[in-house]
C-alpha cells in the first residue's frame, strides 16, 4: 500500500467539499470523495482530479447511517489505505422556517444528518489514526457554520443548533485524543457562495444579506478549502480544539 497521505471528504461532490477535495489532491493527497446521492457531480470531481494526475475515488454512502459509514471506511482501507485526514463536511439544510412551524421529523432529520454523521465518521477515523490503536496520528477537520454563533433566527434554528453541537464535538474530541497523535479543529463558514442556499428556498440569500457583511462580499468555497487545508497541514501543528471563522467579519 502507498505511503501517500489520504483524505476523506464527506459531502465532497459539490461546494466546499468539492473545492476541498481538489485542493488536497493538488497538494499530493490521495482523495476519497464521499457523497450521498449526486453521482454525476461526484464523478465529475473525480475526473477533474484524475485528469491532473491525482489519485482519487468516490464512495457513495449516507454517513448518518452506521452500516454505510462502516462500509465507507472499510472500502477506503482496502482501496487507498488508512485515512490521514478526515474532513467532515456532509450536511443538509431545510426550507427556511420559524421554530414554531418545525416538525419533530424535520428536527430529527437535521440532527441525524448533521450531527450523528460527524460522530460516526470521527469514531471510525479515530480507530484508524490513534496511536492507542497502532495508528500514526492524523487530523480531523469539522465543518461547522457561522450559524452556530448567530443562531439563524427565523430561518434555520435547527441547522444552527446542529452546528453548535459540532463545535462542542470538536472541542471535546480534541481533548480526548490530543495525546494520541490526533488534532481536531473546526471551520465556521458563513455567507459562502454555494448551492446550499437553494436547499433552504432562497438561492439569492447572500445577495440579500451582502450589505450586512463587513467585507462587503460573499465568500467562495475555495477560501474555506484553503482554511481547511491549513488546519490539516503541519503549518498548524500546535493547533487543536480551535476554530477559524470565515464569514467576512460577522
Short mmCIF file of C-alpha atoms in Angstrom, two decimals:
data_model
loop_
_atom_site.label_atom_id
_atom_site.label_comp_id
_atom_site.label_asym_id
_atom_site.label_seq_id
_atom_site.Cartn_x
_atom_site.Cartn_y
_atom_site.Cartn_z
CA UNK A 1 0.00 0.00 0.00
CA UNK A 2 1.24 3.51 -0.86
CA UNK A 3 2.61 5.85 1.83
CA UNK A 4 0.74 8.71 0.18
CA UNK A 5 -1.33 10.74 2.63
CA UNK A 6 -5.06 10.17 2.33
CA UNK A 7 -8.01 12.48 2.94
CA UNK A 8 -11.68 11.52 3.15
CA UNK A 9 -14.04 14.40 2.38
CA UNK A 10 -17.68 13.75 3.24
CA UNK A 11 -20.16 15.66 1.13
CA UNK A 12 -17.38 16.04 -1.40
CA UNK A 13 -19.38 16.26 -4.61
CA UNK A 14 -20.14 19.97 -4.57
CA UNK A 15 -19.45 23.31 -2.95
CA UNK A 16 -16.96 23.43 -0.10
CA UNK A 17 -16.43 19.66 -0.19
CA UNK A 18 -15.52 19.59 -3.87
CA UNK A 19 -13.18 22.57 -3.53
CA UNK A 20 -11.51 20.89 -0.56
CA UNK A 21 -11.04 17.59 -2.38
CA UNK A 22 -9.40 19.35 -5.33
CA UNK A 23 -7.08 21.36 -3.11
CA UNK A 24 -5.85 18.32 -1.17
CA UNK A 25 -5.27 16.48 -4.44
CA UNK A 26 -3.24 19.44 -5.68
CA UNK A 27 -1.04 19.05 -2.60
CA UNK A 28 -0.40 15.38 -3.32
CA UNK A 29 -3.03 13.65 -1.21
CA UNK A 30 -4.95 10.59 -2.31
CA UNK A 31 -8.60 11.59 -2.07
CA UNK A 32 -11.84 9.79 -1.28
CA UNK A 33 -14.90 11.80 -2.19
CA UNK A 34 -17.91 10.66 -0.21
CA UNK A 35 -21.35 11.56 -1.50
CA UNK A 36 -24.93 10.62 -0.69
CA UNK A 37 -26.80 10.76 -4.00
CA UNK A 38 -25.28 13.05 -6.65
CA UNK A 39 -23.25 10.50 -8.58
CA UNK A 40 -22.77 12.74 -11.60
CA UNK A 41 -21.29 15.59 -9.56
CA UNK A 42 -19.02 13.22 -7.60
CA UNK A 43 -17.75 11.57 -10.78
CA UNK A 44 -17.03 14.96 -12.31
CA UNK A 45 -14.81 15.88 -9.35
CA UNK A 46 -13.03 12.52 -9.59
CA UNK A 47 -12.44 13.00 -13.33
CA UNK A 48 -11.06 16.50 -12.80
CA UNK A 49 -8.62 15.31 -10.12
CA UNK A 50 -7.51 12.31 -12.17
CA UNK A 51 -7.04 14.46 -15.27
CA UNK A 52 -4.41 16.38 -13.30
CA UNK A 53 -2.65 13.18 -12.27
CA UNK A 54 -4.28 12.80 -8.86
CA UNK A 55 -5.27 9.59 -7.07
CA UNK A 56 -8.98 9.78 -6.33
CA UNK A 57 -12.01 7.57 -5.77
CA UNK A 58 -15.64 8.27 -4.94
CA UNK A 59 -17.71 6.35 -2.40
CA UNK A 60 -21.48 6.60 -2.17
CA UNK A 61 -22.64 6.44 1.45
CA UNK A 62 -25.22 8.07 3.70
CA UNK A 63 -22.88 8.95 6.55
CA UNK A 64 -25.77 9.31 9.00
CA UNK A 65 -26.21 5.53 8.66
CA UNK A 66 -23.81 3.46 10.77
CA UNK A 67 -23.63 0.50 8.40
CA UNK A 68 -22.86 2.75 5.45
CA UNK A 69 -20.14 4.58 7.40
CA UNK A 70 -18.50 1.25 8.24
CA UNK A 71 -18.62 0.24 4.59
CA UNK A 72 -17.20 3.60 3.51
CA UNK A 73 -14.16 3.38 5.79
CA UNK A 74 -13.57 -0.32 5.09
CA UNK A 75 -13.66 0.33 1.33
CA UNK A 76 -11.18 3.18 1.73
CA UNK A 77 -8.90 0.94 3.83
CA UNK A 78 -8.90 -1.62 1.05
CA UNK A 79 -8.59 0.70 -1.95
CA UNK A 80 -6.38 3.55 -0.68
CA UNK A 81 -5.11 2.76 2.81
CA UNK A 82 -5.58 4.30 6.24
CA UNK A 83 -7.02 7.79 6.43
CA UNK A 84 -4.62 10.62 7.35
CA UNK A 85 -7.17 13.46 7.33
CA UNK A 86 -10.94 13.40 7.73
CA UNK A 87 -12.93 16.43 6.58
CA UNK A 88 -16.46 16.17 7.97
CA UNK A 89 -18.46 18.33 5.60
CA UNK A 90 -21.69 16.47 4.80
CA UNK A 91 -24.87 18.19 5.91
CA UNK A 92 -28.34 19.28 4.93
CA UNK A 93 -30.47 22.40 5.19
CA UNK A 94 -34.26 22.51 5.00
CA UNK A 95 -36.67 25.23 3.94
CA UNK A 96 -36.43 28.47 5.90
CA UNK A 97 -38.83 28.37 8.84
CA UNK A 98 -39.51 29.68 12.32
CA UNK A 99 -39.12 27.11 15.07
CA UNK A 100 -42.83 27.13 15.86
CA UNK A 101 -43.55 25.60 12.46
CA UNK A 102 -40.89 22.85 12.61
CA UNK A 103 -41.98 19.23 12.95
CA UNK A 104 -40.17 16.64 15.04
CA UNK A 105 -39.42 14.76 11.82
CA UNK A 106 -37.64 17.77 10.37
CA UNK A 107 -35.65 18.45 13.54
CA UNK A 108 -34.57 14.81 13.86
CA UNK A 109 -33.64 14.67 10.17
CA UNK A 110 -31.37 17.70 10.56
CA UNK A 111 -29.73 16.38 13.72
CA UNK A 112 -29.22 12.89 12.29
CA UNK A 113 -27.67 14.13 9.05
CA UNK A 114 -25.62 16.99 10.52
CA UNK A 115 -24.57 15.62 13.91
CA UNK A 116 -24.77 11.82 14.02
CA UNK A 117 -22.83 11.63 10.74
CA UNK A 118 -19.91 13.60 12.22
CA UNK A 119 -19.83 11.44 15.34
CA UNK A 120 -19.78 8.21 13.33
CA UNK A 121 -17.08 9.36 10.92
CA UNK A 122 -14.96 10.75 13.76
CA UNK A 123 -15.26 7.44 15.56
CA UNK A 124 -14.03 5.43 12.60
CA UNK A 125 -11.23 7.91 11.87
CA UNK A 126 -10.01 7.79 15.49
CA UNK A 127 -9.91 3.99 15.38
CA UNK A 128 -7.53 4.21 12.44
CA UNK A 129 -5.47 7.27 13.43
CA UNK A 130 -4.97 6.87 17.18
CA UNK A 131 -1.60 5.74 18.46
CA UNK A 132 -3.62 3.77 21.03
CA UNK A 133 -4.76 1.61 18.09
CA UNK A 134 -1.31 1.40 16.47
CA UNK A 135 -2.14 4.30 14.16
CA UNK A 136 0.32 7.02 13.20
CA UNK A 137 -1.86 10.00 14.08
CA UNK A 138 -3.95 12.24 11.90
CA UNK A 139 -6.17 15.29 11.65
CA UNK A 140 -9.93 15.76 11.77
CA UNK A 141 -11.49 18.96 10.45
CA UNK A 142 -15.16 19.54 11.23
CA UNK A 143 -17.05 21.98 9.01
CA UNK A 144 -19.39 23.92 11.28
CA UNK A 145 -21.09 27.20 10.41
CA UNK A 146 -21.29 30.84 11.43
CA UNK A 147 -24.91 29.94 12.20
CA UNK A 148 -23.62 28.19 15.34
CA UNK A 149 -22.80 31.67 16.67
CA UNK A 150 -25.76 33.62 15.27
CA UNK A 151 -28.49 31.03 15.90
CA UNK A 152 -30.01 31.74 12.46
CA UNK A 153 -33.32 33.08 13.86
CA UNK A 154 -36.41 32.93 11.64
CA UNK A 155 -34.53 30.79 9.12
CA UNK A 156 -32.62 27.72 10.33
CA UNK A 157 -32.56 27.45 14.12
CA UNK A 158 -32.44 23.66 13.76
CA UNK A 159 -29.45 23.84 11.40
CA UNK A 160 -27.72 26.35 13.68
CA UNK A 161 -28.26 24.09 16.69
CA UNK A 162 -26.79 21.15 14.79
CA UNK A 163 -23.67 23.18 14.06
CA UNK A 164 -23.45 24.25 17.70
CA UNK A 165 -23.32 20.55 18.52
CA UNK A 166 -20.46 20.14 16.07
CA UNK A 167 -18.49 22.89 17.83
CA UNK A 168 -18.91 21.01 21.12
CA UNK A 169 -17.91 17.73 19.49
CA UNK A 170 -14.81 19.38 18.04
CA UNK A 171 -13.71 20.78 21.40
CA UNK A 172 -14.45 17.64 23.40
CA UNK A 173 -12.90 15.22 20.94
CA UNK A 174 -9.81 17.37 20.55
CA UNK A 175 -9.13 16.99 24.27
CA UNK A 176 -10.00 13.30 24.25
CA UNK A 177 -7.44 12.38 21.58
CA UNK A 178 -4.79 15.10 21.95
CA UNK A 179 -2.36 12.61 23.49
CA UNK A 180 -2.97 10.04 20.75
CA UNK A 181 -1.47 11.90 17.82
CA UNK A 182 -4.77 13.33 16.55
CA UNK A 183 -5.60 17.00 16.12
CA UNK A 184 -9.25 18.08 15.83
CA UNK A 185 -10.16 21.55 14.60
CA UNK A 186 -13.13 23.29 13.02
CA UNK A 187 -14.04 25.92 10.47
CA UNK A 188 -17.16 28.08 10.67
CA UNK A 189 -18.06 29.34 7.19
CA UNK A 190 -20.84 31.84 6.58
CA UNK A 191 -22.21 33.60 3.51
CA UNK A 192 -20.34 31.28 1.16
CA UNK A 193 -21.50 31.12 -2.44
CA UNK A 194 -22.77 27.54 -2.80
CA UNK A 195 -25.88 25.70 -3.97
CA UNK A 196 -26.90 25.02 -0.37
CA UNK A 197 -28.86 28.28 -0.16
CA UNK A 198 -31.23 26.94 -2.79
CA UNK A 199 -31.94 23.99 -0.48
CA UNK A 200 -33.23 26.50 2.05
CA UNK A 201 -35.54 28.04 -0.53
CA UNK A 202 -33.62 31.25 -1.23
CA UNK A 203 -30.89 30.84 -3.87
CA UNK A 204 -30.07 34.57 -3.74
CA UNK A 205 -29.89 34.77 0.05
CA UNK A 206 -26.32 36.10 0.02
CA UNK A 207 -27.27 38.95 -2.33
CA UNK A 208 -29.96 39.98 0.17
CA UNK A 209 -27.56 39.92 3.11
CA UNK A 210 -24.38 41.16 1.43
CA UNK A 211 -24.77 44.72 2.74
CA UNK A 212 -24.52 43.38 6.32
CA UNK A 213 -21.19 41.64 5.72
CA UNK A 214 -18.32 43.91 6.86
CA UNK A 215 -16.14 42.83 3.94
CA UNK A 216 -18.99 43.66 1.55
CA UNK A 217 -18.92 40.42 -0.42
CA UNK A 218 -19.71 36.73 -0.27
CA UNK A 219 -17.09 34.06 0.27
CA UNK A 220 -16.06 31.34 -2.16
CA UNK A 221 -15.75 27.60 -1.49
CA UNK A 222 -12.02 27.69 -2.30
CA UNK A 223 -11.44 30.19 0.51
CA UNK A 224 -12.93 27.74 3.00
CA UNK A 225 -10.94 24.90 1.45
CA UNK A 226 -7.70 26.84 1.98
CA UNK A 227 -8.52 27.23 5.68
CA UNK A 228 -9.32 23.53 5.98
CA UNK A 229 -6.05 22.59 4.29
CA UNK A 230 -4.05 24.89 6.57
CA UNK A 231 -5.59 23.29 9.65
CA UNK A 232 -4.74 19.85 8.27
CA UNK A 233 -1.16 20.79 7.43
CA UNK A 234 1.97 20.87 9.56
CA UNK A 235 1.78 24.67 9.48
CA UNK A 236 -0.90 24.38 12.18
CA UNK A 237 0.84 21.56 14.05
CA UNK A 238 0.27 23.09 17.52
CA UNK A 239 -3.44 23.79 16.94
CA UNK A 240 -6.20 21.56 18.25
CA UNK A 241 -9.67 22.37 19.54
CA UNK A 242 -9.53 25.60 17.55
CA UNK A 243 -11.90 27.25 15.07
CA UNK A 244 -11.41 29.51 12.07
CA UNK A 245 -14.34 31.83 11.37
CA UNK A 246 -14.85 32.51 7.65
CA UNK A 247 -17.80 34.86 7.40
CA UNK A 248 -16.41 38.15 6.12
CA UNK A 249 -16.18 39.68 9.59
CA UNK A 250 -19.51 38.57 11.04
#
